[in-house]
């Protein structure tokens, strides 16, 4: 095995771990689990940092794939879904996960131009990126049978599913009381 192969494996595993952490953190922040105990700006900064770190790991993964002599893919085959002759389904899912992650991560820097509503809708795509990246790793990864890797995949899925359920059941972008309590107009006596 050459250096490119180790970089492919390591950066791919780092990418899925970091995107899982970013998903988990984003779900924690949006569900208001921390309440007012921690400043929202710091929570958001960590979420953004995890996303950017995941992008860096993905870029290393893509570059290492381009350097690998065993699978020998062109940039077109690496960057276009369905173009790879190597593990076509796994590779296509990885490419889709990458491009969606680029859009979602980039949205942190476009939020003031696209608005909160569009930013939130775009962020929902991160679930698809997470799932596509996970299946890419499971189907195309050579370390899937390793108990540590399988455990990381399982822990990622369980964490994201659990936090998604918490977010859907009790979390919201607004405190629960403000959604259910009607606002009364003040009257002067």
mmCIF file of N, CA and C in Angstrom, residues 4 14 86 106 120-121 134 176:
data_model
loop_
_atom_site.group_PDB
_atom_site.id
_atom_site.type_symbol
_atom_site.label_atom_id
_atom_site.label_comp_id
_atom_site.label_asym_id
_atom_site.label_seq_id
_atom_site.Cartn_x
_atom_site.Cartn_y
_atom_site.Cartn_z
ATOM 1 N N UNK A 4 -0.680 7.381 -0.861
ATOM 2 C CA UNK A 4 -1.989 7.863 -1.321
ATOM 3 C C UNK A 4 -3.114 7.011 -0.736
ATOM 4 N N UNK A 14 -11.749 10.442 8.548
ATOM 5 C CA UNK A 14 -11.786 11.736 9.249
ATOM 6 C C UNK A 14 -12.964 12.565 8.750
ATOM 7 N N UNK A 86 -14.658 2.755 -11.090
ATOM 8 C CA UNK A 86 -14.359 2.046 -9.847
ATOM 9 C C UNK A 86 -15.541 2.195 -8.892
ATOM 10 N N UNK A 106 -20.551 26.150 2.328
ATOM 11 C CA UNK A 106 -20.466 27.474 1.728
ATOM 12 C C UNK A 106 -21.588 28.396 2.165
ATOM 13 N N UNK A 120 -31.549 27.835 6.027
ATOM 14 C CA UNK A 120 -32.074 26.680 6.765
ATOM 15 C C UNK A 120 -32.471 25.558 5.808
ATOM 16 N N UNK A 121 -33.170 25.918 4.714
ATOM 17 C CA UNK A 121 -33.575 24.899 3.737
ATOM 18 C C UNK A 121 -32.350 24.214 3.133
ATOM 19 N N UNK A 134 -21.900 8.349 4.239
ATOM 20 C CA UNK A 134 -21.855 7.138 5.057
ATOM 21 C C UNK A 134 -21.937 5.887 4.181
ATOM 22 N N UNK A 176 -40.374 27.015 22.906
ATOM 23 C CA UNK A 176 -41.714 26.435 22.854
ATOM 24 C C UNK A 176 -42.776 27.409 23.370
#
